[in-house]
Short mmCIF file of C-alpha atoms in Angstrom, two decimals:
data_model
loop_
_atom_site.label_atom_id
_atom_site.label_comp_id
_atom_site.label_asym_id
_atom_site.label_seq_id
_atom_site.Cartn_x
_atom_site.Cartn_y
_atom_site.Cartn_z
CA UNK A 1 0.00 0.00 0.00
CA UNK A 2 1.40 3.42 -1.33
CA UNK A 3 0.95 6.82 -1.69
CA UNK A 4 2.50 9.47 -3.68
CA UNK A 5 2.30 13.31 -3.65
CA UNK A 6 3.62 14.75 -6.53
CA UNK A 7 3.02 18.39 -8.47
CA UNK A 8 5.41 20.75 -6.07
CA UNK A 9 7.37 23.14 -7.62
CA UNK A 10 8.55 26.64 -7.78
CA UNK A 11 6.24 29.61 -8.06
CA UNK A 12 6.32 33.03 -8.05
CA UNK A 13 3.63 34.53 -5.02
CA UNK A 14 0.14 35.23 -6.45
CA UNK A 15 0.62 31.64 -8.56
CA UNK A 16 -0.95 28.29 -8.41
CA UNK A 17 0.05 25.06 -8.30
CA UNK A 18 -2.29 21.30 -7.91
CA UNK A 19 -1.18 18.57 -6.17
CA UNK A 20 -1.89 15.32 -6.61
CA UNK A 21 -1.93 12.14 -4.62
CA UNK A 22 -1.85 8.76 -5.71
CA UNK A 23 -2.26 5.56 -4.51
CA UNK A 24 -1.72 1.84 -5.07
CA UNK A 25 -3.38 -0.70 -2.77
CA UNK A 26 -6.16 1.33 -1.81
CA UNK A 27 -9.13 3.14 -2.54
CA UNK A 28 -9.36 6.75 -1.88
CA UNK A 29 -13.40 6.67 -1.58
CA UNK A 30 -13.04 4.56 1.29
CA UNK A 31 -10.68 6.10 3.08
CA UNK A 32 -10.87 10.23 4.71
CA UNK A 33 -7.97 11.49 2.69
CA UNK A 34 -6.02 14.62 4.58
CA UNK A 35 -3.47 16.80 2.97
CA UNK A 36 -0.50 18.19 5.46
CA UNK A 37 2.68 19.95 4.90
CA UNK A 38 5.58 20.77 6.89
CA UNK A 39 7.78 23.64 6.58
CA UNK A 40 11.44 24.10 7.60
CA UNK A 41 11.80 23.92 11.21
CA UNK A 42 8.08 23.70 11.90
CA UNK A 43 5.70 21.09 13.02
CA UNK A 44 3.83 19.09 10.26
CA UNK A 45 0.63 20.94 10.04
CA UNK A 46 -2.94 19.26 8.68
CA UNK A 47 -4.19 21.94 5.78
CA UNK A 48 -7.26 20.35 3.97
CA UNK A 49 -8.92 16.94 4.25
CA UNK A 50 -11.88 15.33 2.59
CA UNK A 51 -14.42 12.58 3.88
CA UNK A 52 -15.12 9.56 1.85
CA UNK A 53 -18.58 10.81 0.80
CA UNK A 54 -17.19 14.02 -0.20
CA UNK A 55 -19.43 16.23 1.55
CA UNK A 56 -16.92 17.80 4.14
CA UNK A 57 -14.04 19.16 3.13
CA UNK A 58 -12.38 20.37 5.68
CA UNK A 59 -9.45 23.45 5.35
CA UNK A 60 -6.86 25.25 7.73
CA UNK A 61 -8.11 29.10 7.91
CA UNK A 62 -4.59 30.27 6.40
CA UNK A 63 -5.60 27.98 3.34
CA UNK A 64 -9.66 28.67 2.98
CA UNK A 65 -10.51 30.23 -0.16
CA UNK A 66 -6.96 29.70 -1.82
CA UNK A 67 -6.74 26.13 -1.50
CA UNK A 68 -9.70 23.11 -2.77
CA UNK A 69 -9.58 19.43 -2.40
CA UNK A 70 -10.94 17.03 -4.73
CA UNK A 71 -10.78 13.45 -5.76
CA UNK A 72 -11.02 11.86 -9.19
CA UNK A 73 -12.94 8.37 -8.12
CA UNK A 74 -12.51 7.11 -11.75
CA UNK A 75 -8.70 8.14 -11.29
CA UNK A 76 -8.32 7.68 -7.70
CA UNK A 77 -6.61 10.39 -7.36
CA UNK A 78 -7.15 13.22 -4.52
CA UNK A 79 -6.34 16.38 -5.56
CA UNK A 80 -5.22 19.88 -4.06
CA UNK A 81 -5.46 22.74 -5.93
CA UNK A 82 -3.09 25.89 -4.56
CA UNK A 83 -4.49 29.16 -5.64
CA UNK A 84 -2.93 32.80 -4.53
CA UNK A 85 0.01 31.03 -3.30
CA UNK A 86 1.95 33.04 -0.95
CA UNK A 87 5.65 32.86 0.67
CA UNK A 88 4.47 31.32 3.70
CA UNK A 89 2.93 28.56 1.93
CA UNK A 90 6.38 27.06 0.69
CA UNK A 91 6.98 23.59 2.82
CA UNK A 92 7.03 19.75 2.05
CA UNK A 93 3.46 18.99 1.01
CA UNK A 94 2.07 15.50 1.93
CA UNK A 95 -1.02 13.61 1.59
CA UNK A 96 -2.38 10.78 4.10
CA UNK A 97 -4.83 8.28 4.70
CA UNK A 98 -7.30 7.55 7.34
CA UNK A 99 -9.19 4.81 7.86
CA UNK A 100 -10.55 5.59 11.57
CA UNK A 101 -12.05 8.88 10.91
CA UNK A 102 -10.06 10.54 13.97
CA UNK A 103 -9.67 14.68 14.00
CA UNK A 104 -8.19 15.99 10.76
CA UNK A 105 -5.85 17.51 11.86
CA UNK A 106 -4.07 15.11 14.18
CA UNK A 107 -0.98 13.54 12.51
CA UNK A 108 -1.97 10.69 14.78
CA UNK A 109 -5.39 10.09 12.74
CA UNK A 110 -3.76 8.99 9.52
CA UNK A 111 -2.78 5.52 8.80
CA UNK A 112 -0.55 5.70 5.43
CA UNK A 113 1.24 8.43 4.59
CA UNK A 114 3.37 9.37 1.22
CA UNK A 115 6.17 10.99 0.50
CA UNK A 116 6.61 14.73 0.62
CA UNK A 117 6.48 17.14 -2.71
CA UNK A 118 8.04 20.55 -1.91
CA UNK A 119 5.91 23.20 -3.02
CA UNK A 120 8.47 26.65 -3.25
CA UNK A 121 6.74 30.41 -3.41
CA UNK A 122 9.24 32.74 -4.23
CA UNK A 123 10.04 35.50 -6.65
#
């Protein structure tokens, strides 16, 4: 079972970037799917998540109305798309699974994990 983040990049503030996360061995509708990131020298921080019936997305305040989850069922494929990207948004982006519906923003609530995509907003 495997997950995989990928879409970081660089971008110049104001830009926009999507994210995607993959998986193999799973099923992203049955799962709560959260996206977190972690900047240098901070704690990992939860910054979106969405339920498996798609009906409550979920988003940190310094993200709502820039950021929007998704998911692609025929794709399996949960996406985050990164709009008015600013400086303080650059960090190692990460997307996780959860299979016991714990608070979504608790790294402690997420089962599988994938590896990081570094998302860079800079001029």
């Amino acid at each position: 079972l495997q997950l995989q983040a990928s879409g970081g990049g660089l971008v110049q503030p104001g830009g926009s970037l999507r994210l995607s996360c993959t998986a193999s061995g799973l099923t992203f509708e049955d799962y709560t799917i959260g996206w977190f990131r972690q900047a240098a020298g901070k704690e990992r921080e939860g910054i979106s998540s969405l339920n498996t019936g798609m009906t409550r997305p979920n988003y940190r305040d310094s993200v709502k109305g820039r950021f929007i989850i998704s998911r692609n069922t025929d794709k399996n494929t949960v996406y985050l798309q990164m709009n008015s990207l600013k400086p303080e948004d650059t960090a190692v982006y990460y997307c996780a699974a959860d299979t016991g519906g714990g608070p979504w923003t608790l790294r402690s609530s997420y089962d599988y994990w994938g590896q990081g995509t570094l998302v860079t907003v800079s001029s």
